[in-house]
mmCIF file with all atom_site columns, C-alpha atoms (C1' of nucleotides) in Angstrom:
data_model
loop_
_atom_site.group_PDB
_atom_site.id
_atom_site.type_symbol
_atom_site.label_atom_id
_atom_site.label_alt_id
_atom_site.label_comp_id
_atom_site.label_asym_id
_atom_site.label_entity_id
_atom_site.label_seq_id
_atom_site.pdbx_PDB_ins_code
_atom_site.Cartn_x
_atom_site.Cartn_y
_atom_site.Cartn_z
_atom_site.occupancy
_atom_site.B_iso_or_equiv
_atom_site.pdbx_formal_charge
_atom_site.auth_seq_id
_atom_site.auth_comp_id
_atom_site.auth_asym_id
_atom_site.auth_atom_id
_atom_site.pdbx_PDB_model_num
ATOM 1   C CA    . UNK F 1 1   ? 10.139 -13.371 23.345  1.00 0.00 ? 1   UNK F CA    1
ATOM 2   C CA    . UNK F 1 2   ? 11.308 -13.899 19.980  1.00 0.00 ? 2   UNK F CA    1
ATOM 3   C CA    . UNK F 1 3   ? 8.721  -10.444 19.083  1.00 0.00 ? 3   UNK F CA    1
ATOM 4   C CA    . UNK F 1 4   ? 11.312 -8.213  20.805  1.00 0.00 ? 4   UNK F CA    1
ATOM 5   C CA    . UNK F 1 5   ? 14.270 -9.086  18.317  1.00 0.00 ? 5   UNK F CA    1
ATOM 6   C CA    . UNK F 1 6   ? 16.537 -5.378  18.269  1.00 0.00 ? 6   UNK F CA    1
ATOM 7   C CA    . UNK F 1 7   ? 19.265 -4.398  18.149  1.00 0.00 ? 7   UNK F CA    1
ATOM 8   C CA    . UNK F 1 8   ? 20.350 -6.053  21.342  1.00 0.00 ? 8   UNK F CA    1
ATOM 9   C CA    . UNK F 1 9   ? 19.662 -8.967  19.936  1.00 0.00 ? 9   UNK F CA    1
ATOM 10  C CA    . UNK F 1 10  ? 22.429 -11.771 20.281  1.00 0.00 ? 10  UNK F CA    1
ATOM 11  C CA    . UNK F 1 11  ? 22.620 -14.937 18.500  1.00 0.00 ? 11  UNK F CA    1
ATOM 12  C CA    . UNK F 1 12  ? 24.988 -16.857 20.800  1.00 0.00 ? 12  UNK F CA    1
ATOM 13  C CA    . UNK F 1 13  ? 21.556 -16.832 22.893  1.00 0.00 ? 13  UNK F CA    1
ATOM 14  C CA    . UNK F 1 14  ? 20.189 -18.931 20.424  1.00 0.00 ? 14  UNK F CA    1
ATOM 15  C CA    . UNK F 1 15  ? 23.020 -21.568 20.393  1.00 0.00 ? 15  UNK F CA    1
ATOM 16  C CA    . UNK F 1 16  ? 20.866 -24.132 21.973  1.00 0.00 ? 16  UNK F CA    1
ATOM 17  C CA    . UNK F 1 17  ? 18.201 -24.505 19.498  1.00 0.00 ? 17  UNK F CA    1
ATOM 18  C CA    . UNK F 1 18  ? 19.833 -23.287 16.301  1.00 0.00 ? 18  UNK F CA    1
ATOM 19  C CA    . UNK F 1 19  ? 21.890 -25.616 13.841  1.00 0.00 ? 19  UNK F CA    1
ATOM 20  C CA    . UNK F 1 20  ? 24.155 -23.969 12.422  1.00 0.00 ? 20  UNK F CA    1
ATOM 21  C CA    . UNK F 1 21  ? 24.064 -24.451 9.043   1.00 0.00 ? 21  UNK F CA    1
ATOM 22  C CA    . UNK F 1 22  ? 22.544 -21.837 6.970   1.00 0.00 ? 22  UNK F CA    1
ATOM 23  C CA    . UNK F 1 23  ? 21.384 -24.157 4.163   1.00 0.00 ? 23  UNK F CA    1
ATOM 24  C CA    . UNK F 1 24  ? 19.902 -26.843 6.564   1.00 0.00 ? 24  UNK F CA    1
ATOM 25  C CA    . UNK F 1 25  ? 19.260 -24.416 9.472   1.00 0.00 ? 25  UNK F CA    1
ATOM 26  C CA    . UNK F 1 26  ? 16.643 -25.759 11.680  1.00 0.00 ? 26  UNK F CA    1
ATOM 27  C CA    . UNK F 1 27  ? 14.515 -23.749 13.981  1.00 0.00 ? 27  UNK F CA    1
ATOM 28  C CA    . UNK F 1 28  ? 11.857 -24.508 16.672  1.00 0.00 ? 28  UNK F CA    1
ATOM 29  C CA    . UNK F 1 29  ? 10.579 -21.475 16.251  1.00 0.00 ? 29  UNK F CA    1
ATOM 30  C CA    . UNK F 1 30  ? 8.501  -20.278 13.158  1.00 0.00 ? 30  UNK F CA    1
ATOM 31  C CA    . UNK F 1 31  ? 10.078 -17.077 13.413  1.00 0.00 ? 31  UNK F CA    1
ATOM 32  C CA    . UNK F 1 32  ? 10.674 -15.278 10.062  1.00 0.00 ? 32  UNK F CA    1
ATOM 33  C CA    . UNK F 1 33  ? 12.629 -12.332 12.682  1.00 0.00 ? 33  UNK F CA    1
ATOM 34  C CA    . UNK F 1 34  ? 15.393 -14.489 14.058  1.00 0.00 ? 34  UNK F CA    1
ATOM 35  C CA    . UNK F 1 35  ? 15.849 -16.288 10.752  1.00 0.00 ? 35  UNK F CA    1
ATOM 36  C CA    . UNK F 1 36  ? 16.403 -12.769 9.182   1.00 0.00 ? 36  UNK F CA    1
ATOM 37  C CA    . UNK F 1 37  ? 18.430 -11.832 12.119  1.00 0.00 ? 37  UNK F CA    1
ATOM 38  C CA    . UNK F 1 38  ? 20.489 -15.124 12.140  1.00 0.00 ? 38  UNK F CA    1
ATOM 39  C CA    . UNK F 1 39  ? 20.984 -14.204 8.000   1.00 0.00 ? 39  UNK F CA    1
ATOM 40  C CA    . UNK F 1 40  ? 22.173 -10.305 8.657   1.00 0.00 ? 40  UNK F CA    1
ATOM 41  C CA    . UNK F 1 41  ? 24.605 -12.564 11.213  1.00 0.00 ? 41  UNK F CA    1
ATOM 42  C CA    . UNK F 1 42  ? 26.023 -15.002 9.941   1.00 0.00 ? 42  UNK F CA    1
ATOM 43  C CA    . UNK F 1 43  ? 26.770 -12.325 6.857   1.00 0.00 ? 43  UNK F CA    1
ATOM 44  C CA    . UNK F 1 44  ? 28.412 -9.723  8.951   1.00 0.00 ? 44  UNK F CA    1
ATOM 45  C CA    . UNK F 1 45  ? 30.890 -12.326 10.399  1.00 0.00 ? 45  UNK F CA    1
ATOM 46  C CA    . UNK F 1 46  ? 31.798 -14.137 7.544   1.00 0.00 ? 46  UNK F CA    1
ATOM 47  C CA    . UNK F 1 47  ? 35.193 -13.095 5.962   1.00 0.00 ? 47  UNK F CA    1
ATOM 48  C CA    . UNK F 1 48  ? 34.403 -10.455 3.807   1.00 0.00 ? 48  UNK F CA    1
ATOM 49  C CA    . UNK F 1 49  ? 35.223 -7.390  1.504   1.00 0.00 ? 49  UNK F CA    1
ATOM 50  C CA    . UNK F 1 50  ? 32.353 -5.572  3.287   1.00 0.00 ? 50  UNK F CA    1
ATOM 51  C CA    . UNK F 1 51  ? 34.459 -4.411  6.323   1.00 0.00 ? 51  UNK F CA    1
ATOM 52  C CA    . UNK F 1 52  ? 37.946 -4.201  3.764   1.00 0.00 ? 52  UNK F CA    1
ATOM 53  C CA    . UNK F 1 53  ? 37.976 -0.597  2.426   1.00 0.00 ? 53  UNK F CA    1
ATOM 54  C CA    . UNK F 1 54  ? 39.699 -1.889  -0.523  1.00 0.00 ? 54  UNK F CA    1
ATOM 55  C CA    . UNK F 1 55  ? 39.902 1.049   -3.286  1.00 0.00 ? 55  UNK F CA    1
ATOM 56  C CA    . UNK F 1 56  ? 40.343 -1.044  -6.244  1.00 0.00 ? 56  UNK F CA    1
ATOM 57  C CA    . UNK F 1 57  ? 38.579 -4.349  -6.819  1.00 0.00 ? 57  UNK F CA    1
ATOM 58  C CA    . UNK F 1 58  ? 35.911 -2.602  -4.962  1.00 0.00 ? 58  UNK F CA    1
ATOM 59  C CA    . UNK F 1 59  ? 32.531 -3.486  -4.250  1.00 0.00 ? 59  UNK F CA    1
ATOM 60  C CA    . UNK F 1 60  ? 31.725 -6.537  -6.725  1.00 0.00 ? 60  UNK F CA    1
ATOM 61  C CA    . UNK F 1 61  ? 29.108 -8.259  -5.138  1.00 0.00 ? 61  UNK F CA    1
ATOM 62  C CA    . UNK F 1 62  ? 27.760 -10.156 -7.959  1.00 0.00 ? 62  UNK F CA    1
ATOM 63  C CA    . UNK F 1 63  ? 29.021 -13.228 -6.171  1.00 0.00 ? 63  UNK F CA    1
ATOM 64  C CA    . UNK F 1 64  ? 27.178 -12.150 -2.905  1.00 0.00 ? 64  UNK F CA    1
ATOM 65  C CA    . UNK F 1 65  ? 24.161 -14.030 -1.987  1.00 0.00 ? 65  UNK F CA    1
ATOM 66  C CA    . UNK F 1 66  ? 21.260 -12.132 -1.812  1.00 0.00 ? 66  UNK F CA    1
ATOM 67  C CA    . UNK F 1 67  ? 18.026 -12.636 -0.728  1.00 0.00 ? 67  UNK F CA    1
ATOM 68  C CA    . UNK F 1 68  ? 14.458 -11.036 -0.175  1.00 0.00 ? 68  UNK F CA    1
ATOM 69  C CA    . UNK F 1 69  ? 14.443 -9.859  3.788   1.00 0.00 ? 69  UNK F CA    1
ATOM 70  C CA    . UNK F 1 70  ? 10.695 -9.930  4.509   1.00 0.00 ? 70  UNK F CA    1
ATOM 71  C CA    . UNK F 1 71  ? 9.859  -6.190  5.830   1.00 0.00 ? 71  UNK F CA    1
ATOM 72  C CA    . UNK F 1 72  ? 9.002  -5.389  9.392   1.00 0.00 ? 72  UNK F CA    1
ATOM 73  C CA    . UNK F 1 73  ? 6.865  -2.180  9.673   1.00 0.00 ? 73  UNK F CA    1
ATOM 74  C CA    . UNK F 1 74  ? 8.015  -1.771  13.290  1.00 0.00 ? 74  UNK F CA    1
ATOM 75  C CA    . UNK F 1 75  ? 11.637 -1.433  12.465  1.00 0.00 ? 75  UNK F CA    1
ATOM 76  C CA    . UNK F 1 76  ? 11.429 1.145   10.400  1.00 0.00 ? 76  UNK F CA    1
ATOM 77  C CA    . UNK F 1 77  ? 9.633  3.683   12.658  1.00 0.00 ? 77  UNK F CA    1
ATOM 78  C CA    . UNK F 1 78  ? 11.739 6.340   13.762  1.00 0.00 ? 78  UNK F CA    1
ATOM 79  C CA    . UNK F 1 79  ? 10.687 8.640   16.801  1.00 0.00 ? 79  UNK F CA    1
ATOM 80  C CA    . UNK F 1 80  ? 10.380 11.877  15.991  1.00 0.00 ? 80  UNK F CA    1
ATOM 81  C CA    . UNK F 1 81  ? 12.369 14.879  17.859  1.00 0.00 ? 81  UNK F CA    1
ATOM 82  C CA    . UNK F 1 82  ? 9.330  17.329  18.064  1.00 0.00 ? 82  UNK F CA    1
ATOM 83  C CA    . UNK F 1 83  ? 6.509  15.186  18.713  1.00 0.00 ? 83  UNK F CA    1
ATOM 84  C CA    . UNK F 1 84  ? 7.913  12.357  19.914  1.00 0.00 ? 84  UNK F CA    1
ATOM 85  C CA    . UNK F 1 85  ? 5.746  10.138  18.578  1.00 0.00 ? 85  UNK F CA    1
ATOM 86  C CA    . UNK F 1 86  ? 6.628  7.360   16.533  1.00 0.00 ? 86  UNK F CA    1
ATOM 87  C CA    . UNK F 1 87  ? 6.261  7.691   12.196  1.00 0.00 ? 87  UNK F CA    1
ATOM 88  C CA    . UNK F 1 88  ? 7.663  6.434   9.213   1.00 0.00 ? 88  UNK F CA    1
ATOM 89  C CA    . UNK F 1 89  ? 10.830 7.775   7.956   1.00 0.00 ? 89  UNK F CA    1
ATOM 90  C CA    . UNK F 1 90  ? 11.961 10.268  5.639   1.00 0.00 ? 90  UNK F CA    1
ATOM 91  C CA    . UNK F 1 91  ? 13.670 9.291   2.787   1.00 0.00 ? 91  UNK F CA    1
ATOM 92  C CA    . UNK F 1 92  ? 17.483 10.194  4.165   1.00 0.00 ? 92  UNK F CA    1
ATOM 93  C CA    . UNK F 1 93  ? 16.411 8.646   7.635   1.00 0.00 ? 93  UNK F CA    1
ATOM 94  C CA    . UNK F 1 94  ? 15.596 5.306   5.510   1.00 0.00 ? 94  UNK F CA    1
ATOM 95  C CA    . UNK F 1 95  ? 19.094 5.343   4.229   1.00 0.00 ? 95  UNK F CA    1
ATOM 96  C CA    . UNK F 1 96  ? 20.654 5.686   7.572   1.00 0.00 ? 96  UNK F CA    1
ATOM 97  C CA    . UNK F 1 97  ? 18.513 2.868   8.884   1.00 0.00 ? 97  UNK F CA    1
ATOM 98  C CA    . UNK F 1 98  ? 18.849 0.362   6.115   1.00 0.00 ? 98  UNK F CA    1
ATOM 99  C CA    . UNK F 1 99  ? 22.607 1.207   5.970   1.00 0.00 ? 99  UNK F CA    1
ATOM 100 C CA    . UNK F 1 100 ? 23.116 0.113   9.422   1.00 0.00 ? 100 UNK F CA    1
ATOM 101 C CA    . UNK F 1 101 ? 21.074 -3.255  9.504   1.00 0.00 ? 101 UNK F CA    1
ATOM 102 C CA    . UNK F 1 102 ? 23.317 -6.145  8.871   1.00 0.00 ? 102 UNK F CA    1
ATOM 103 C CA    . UNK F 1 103 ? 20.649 -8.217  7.076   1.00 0.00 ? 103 UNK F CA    1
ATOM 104 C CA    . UNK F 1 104 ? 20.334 -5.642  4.648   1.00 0.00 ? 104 UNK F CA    1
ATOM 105 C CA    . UNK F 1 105 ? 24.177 -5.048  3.448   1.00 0.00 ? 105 UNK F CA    1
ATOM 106 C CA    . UNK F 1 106 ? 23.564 -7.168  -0.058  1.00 0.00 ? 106 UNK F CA    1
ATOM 107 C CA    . UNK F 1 107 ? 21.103 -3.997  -0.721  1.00 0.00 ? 107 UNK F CA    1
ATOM 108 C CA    . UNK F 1 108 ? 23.582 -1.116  -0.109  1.00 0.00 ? 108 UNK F CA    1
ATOM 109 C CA    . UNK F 1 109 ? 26.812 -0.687  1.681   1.00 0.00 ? 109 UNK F CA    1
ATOM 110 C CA    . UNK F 1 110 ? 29.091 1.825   3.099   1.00 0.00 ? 110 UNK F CA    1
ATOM 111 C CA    . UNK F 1 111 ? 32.407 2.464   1.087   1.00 0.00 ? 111 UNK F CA    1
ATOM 112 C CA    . UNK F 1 112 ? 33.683 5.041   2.839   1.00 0.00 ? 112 UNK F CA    1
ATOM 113 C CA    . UNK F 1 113 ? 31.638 5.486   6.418   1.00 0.00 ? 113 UNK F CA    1
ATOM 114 C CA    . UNK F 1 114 ? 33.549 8.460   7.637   1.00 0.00 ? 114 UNK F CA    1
ATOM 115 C CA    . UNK F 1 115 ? 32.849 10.465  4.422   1.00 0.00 ? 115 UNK F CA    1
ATOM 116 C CA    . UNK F 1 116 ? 29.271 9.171   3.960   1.00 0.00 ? 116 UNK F CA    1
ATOM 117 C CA    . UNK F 1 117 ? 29.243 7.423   0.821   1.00 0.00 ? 117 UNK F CA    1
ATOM 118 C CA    . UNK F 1 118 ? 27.746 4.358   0.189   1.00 0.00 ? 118 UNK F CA    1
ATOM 119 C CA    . UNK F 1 119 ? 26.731 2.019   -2.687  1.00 0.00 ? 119 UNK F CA    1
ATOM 120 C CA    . UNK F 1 120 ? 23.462 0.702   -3.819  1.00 0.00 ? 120 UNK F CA    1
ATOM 121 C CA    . UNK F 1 121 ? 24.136 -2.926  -5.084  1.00 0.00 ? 121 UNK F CA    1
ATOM 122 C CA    . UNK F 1 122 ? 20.336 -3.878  -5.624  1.00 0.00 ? 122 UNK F CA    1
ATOM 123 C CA    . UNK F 1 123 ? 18.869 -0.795  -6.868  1.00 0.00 ? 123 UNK F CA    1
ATOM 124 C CA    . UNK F 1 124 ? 15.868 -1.922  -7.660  1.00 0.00 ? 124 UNK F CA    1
ATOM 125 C CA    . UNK F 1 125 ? 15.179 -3.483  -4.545  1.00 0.00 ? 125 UNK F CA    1
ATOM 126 C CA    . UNK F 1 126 ? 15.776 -0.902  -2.265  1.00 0.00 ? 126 UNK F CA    1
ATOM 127 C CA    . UNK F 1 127 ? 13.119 1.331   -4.634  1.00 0.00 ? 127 UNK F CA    1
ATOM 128 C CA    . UNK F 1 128 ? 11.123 -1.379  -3.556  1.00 0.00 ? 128 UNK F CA    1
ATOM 129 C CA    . UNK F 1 129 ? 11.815 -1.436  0.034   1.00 0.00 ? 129 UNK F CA    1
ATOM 130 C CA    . UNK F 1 130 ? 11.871 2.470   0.329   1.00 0.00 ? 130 UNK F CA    1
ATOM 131 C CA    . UNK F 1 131 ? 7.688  2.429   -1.151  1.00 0.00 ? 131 UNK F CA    1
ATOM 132 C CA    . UNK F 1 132 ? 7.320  -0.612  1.366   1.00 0.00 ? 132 UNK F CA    1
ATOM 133 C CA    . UNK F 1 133 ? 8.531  1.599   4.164   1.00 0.00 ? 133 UNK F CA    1
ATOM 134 C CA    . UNK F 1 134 ? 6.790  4.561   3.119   1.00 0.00 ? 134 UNK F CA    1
ATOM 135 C CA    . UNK F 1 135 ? 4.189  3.388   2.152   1.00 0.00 ? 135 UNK F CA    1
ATOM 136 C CA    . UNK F 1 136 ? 2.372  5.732   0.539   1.00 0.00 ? 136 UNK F CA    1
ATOM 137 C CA    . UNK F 1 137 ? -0.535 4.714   -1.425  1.00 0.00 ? 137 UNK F CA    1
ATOM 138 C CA    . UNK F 1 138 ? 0.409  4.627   -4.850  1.00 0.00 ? 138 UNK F CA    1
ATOM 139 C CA    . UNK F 1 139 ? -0.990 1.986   -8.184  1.00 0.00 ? 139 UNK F CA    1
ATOM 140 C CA    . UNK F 1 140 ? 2.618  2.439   -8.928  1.00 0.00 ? 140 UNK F CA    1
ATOM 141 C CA    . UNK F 1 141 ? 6.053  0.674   -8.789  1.00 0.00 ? 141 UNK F CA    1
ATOM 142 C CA    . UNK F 1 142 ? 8.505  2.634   -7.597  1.00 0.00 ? 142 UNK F CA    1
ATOM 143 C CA    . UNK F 1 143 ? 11.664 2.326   -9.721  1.00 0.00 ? 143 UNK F CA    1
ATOM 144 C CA    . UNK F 1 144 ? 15.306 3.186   -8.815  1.00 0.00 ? 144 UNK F CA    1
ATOM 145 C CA    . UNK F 1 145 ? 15.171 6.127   -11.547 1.00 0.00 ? 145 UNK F CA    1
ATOM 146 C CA    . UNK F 1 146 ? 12.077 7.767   -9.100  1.00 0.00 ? 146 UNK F CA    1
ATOM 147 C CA    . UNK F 1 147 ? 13.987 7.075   -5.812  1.00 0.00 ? 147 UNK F CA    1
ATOM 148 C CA    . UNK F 1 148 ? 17.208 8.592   -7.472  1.00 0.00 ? 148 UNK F CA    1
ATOM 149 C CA    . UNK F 1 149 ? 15.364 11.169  -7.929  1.00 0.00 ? 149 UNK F CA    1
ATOM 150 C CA    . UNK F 1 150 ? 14.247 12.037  -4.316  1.00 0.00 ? 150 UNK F CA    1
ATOM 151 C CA    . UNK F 1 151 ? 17.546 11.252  -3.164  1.00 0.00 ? 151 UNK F CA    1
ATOM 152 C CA    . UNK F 1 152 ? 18.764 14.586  -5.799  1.00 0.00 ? 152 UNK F CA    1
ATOM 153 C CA    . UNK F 1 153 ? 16.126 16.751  -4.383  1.00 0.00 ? 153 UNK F CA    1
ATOM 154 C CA    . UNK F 1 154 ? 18.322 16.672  -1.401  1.00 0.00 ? 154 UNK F CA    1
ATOM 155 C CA    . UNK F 1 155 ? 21.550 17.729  -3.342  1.00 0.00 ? 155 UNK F CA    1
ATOM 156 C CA    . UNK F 1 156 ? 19.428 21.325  -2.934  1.00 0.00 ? 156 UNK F CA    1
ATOM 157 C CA    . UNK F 1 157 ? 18.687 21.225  0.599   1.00 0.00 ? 157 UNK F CA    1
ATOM 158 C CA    . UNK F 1 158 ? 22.500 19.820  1.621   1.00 0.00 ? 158 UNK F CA    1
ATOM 159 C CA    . UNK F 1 159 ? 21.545 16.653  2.946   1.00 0.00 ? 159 UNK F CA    1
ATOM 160 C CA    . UNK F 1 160 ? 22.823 14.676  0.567   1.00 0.00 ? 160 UNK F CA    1
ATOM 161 C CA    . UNK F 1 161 ? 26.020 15.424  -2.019  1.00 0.00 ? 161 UNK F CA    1
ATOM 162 C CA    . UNK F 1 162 ? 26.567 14.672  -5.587  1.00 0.00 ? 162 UNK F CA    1
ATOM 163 C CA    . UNK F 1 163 ? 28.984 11.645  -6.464  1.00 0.00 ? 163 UNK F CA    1
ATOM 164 C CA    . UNK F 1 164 ? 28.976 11.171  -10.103 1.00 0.00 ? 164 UNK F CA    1
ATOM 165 C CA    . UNK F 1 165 ? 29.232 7.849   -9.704  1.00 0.00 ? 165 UNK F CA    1
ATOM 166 C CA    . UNK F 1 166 ? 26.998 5.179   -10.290 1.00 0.00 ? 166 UNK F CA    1
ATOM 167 C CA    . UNK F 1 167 ? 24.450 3.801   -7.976  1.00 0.00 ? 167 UNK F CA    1
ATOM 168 C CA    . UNK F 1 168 ? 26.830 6.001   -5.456  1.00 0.00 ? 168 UNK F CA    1
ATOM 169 C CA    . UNK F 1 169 ? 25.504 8.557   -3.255  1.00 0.00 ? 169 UNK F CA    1
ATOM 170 C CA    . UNK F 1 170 ? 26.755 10.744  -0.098  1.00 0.00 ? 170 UNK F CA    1
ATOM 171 C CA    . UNK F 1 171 ? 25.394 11.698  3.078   1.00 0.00 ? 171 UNK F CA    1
ATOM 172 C CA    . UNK F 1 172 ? 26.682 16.016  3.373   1.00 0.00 ? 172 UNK F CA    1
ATOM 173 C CA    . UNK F 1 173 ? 29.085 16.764  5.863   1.00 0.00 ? 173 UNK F CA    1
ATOM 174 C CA    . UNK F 1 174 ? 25.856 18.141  8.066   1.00 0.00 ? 174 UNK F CA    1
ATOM 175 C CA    . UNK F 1 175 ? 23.720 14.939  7.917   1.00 0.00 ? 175 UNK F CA    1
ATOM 176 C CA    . UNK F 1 176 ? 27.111 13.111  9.008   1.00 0.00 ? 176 UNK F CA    1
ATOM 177 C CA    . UNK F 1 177 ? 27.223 15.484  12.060  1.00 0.00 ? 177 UNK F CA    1
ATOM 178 C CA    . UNK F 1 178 ? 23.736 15.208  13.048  1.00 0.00 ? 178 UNK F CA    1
ATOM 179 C CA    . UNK F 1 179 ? 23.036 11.020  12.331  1.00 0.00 ? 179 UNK F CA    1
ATOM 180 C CA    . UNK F 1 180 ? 26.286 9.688   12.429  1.00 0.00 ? 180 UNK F CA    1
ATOM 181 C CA    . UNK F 1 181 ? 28.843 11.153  14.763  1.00 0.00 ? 181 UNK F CA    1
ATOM 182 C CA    . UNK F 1 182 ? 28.757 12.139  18.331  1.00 0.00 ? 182 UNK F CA    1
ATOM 183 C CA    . UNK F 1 183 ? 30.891 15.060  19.839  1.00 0.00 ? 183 UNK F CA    1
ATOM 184 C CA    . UNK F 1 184 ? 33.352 12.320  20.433  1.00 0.00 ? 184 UNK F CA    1
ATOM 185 C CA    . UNK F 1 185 ? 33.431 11.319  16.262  1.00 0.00 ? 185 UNK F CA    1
ATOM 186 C CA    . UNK F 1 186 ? 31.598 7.703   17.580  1.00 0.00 ? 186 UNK F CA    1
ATOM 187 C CA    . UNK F 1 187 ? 28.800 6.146   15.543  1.00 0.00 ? 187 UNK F CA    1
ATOM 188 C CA    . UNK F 1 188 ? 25.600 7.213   16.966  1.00 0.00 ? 188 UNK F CA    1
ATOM 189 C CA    . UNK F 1 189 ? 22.287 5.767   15.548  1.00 0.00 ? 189 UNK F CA    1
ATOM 190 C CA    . UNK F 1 190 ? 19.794 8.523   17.223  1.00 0.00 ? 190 UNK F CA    1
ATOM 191 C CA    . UNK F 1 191 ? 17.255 6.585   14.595  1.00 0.00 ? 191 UNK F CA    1
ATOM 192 C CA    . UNK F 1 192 ? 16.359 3.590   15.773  1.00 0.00 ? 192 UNK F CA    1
ATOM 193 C CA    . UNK F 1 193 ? 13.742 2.567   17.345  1.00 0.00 ? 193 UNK F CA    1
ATOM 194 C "C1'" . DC  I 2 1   ? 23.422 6.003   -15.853 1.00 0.00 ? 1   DC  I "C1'" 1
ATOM 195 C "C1'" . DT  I 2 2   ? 23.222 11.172  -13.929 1.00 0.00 ? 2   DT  I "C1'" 1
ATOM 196 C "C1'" . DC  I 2 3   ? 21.142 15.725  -13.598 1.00 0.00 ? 3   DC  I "C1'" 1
ATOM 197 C "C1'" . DG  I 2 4   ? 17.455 18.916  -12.618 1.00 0.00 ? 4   DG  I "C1'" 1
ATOM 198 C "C1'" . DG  I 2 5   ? 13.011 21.364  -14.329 1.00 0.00 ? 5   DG  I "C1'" 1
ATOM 199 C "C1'" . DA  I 2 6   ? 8.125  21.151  -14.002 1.00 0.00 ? 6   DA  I "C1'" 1
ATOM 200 C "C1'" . DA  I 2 7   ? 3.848  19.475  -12.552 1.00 0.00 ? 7   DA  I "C1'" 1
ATOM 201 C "C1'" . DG  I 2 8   ? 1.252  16.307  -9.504  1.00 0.00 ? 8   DG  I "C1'" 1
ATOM 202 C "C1'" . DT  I 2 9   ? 0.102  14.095  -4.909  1.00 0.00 ? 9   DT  I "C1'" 1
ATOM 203 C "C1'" . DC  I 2 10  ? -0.447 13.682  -0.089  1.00 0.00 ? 10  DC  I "C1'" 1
ATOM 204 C "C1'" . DG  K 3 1   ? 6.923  20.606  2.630   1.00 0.00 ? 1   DG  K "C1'" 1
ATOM 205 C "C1'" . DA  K 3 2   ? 8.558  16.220  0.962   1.00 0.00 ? 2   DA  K "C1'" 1
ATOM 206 C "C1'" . DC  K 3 3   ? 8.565  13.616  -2.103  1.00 0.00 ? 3   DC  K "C1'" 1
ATOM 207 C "C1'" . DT  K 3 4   ? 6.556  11.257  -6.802  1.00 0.00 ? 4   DT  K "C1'" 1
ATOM 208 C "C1'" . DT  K 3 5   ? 6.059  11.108  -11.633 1.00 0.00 ? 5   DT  K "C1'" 1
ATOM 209 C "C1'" . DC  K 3 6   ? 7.625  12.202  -16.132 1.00 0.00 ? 6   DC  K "C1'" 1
ATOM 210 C "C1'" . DC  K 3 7   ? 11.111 13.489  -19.049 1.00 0.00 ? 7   DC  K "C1'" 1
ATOM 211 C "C1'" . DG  K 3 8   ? 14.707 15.869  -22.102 1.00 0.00 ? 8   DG  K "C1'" 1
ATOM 212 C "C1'" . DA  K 3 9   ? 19.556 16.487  -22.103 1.00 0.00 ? 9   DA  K "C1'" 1
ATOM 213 C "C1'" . DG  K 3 10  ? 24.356 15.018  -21.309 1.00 0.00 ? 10  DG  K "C1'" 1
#
DNA sequence: CTCGGAAGTC
DNA sequence: GACTTCCGAG
């Protein structure tokens, strides 16, 4: 059971055999999945400037624990709309799916979800994460100067927009129509798996 | 750091 | 075609 962790996945579930404390937390289990899941958790409910859309004392998260979250080919797989068969993703469809898993929000964060733009707090790990993902055989490390550059190529094709900003970058008013938003202006996740 | 040209890889 | 690699310029 503890194989088919997803998005459905609810912690309270795990009351009975989880103590609570994230720093002496005990599981029966040797699960490395629900202790990730239990991290992304305890994260997104803890009091926090993450859901805040604070303009100015924005986005410091040098005091933000962060930790390596061990990868998981299987939820990274998107389906895809002509074959529908299942692959690895493209480099904007690895943004949308890393920006909505919980466990991942010490990596990169929305700042402003409605207009797309999000922040990369540990660029060099999601480089990292976005070769693990891909993984494309390669002797080489990929570095967040290579991975900034894919993410410009897009800039071209109008999947992405430029930000100027540092470690910032925007989804385009199309890619936020057909990822994000429904008819109805709701989140949709169409991506995962 | 950001930007984008140019060449290389799969 | 979709990046990856390298890099000069700002």
């Amino acid at each position: 059971m503890f194989d088919e962790i997803d998005e459905n996945y609810d912690p309270v579930l795990f009351d009975g055999i989880i103590d609570f404390d994230p720093n002496t937390m005990y599981i029966e289990q040797n699960s490395n999945d629900v202790i990730d899941s239990l991290k992304g958790w305890l994260i997104d409910f803890s009091p926090s400037q993450f859901e805040t859309e604070s303009t100015d004392s924005l986005n410091d998260f040098s005091e933000v624990p962060s930790y390596d979250v061990p990868l998981n080919r299987k939820e990274w797989l998107v389906e895809d709309l002509i074959s529908k068969r299942q692959r690895s993703p493209r480099l904007f469809e690895f943004l949308i799916l890393l920006l909505g898993k919980p466990q991942y929000i010490c990596y990169a964060s929305f700042i402003d979800k409605s207009k797309g733009i999000f922040l990369i707090h540990q660029p060099q790990k999601v480089a990292e994460l976005w070769q693990a993902v891909k993984s494309r055989q390669s002797n080489q490390r990929m570095t967040y100067d290579k991975f900034a550059r894919a993410i410009r190529w897009y800039y071209k094709s109008n999947i992405m927009q430029k930000t100027n900003t540092r470690y910032t970058f925007q989804f385009s008013s199309k890619t936020l129509k057909n990822y994000f938003l429904d008819e109805n202006n709701n989140t949709k996740m169409c991506l995962s798996s």
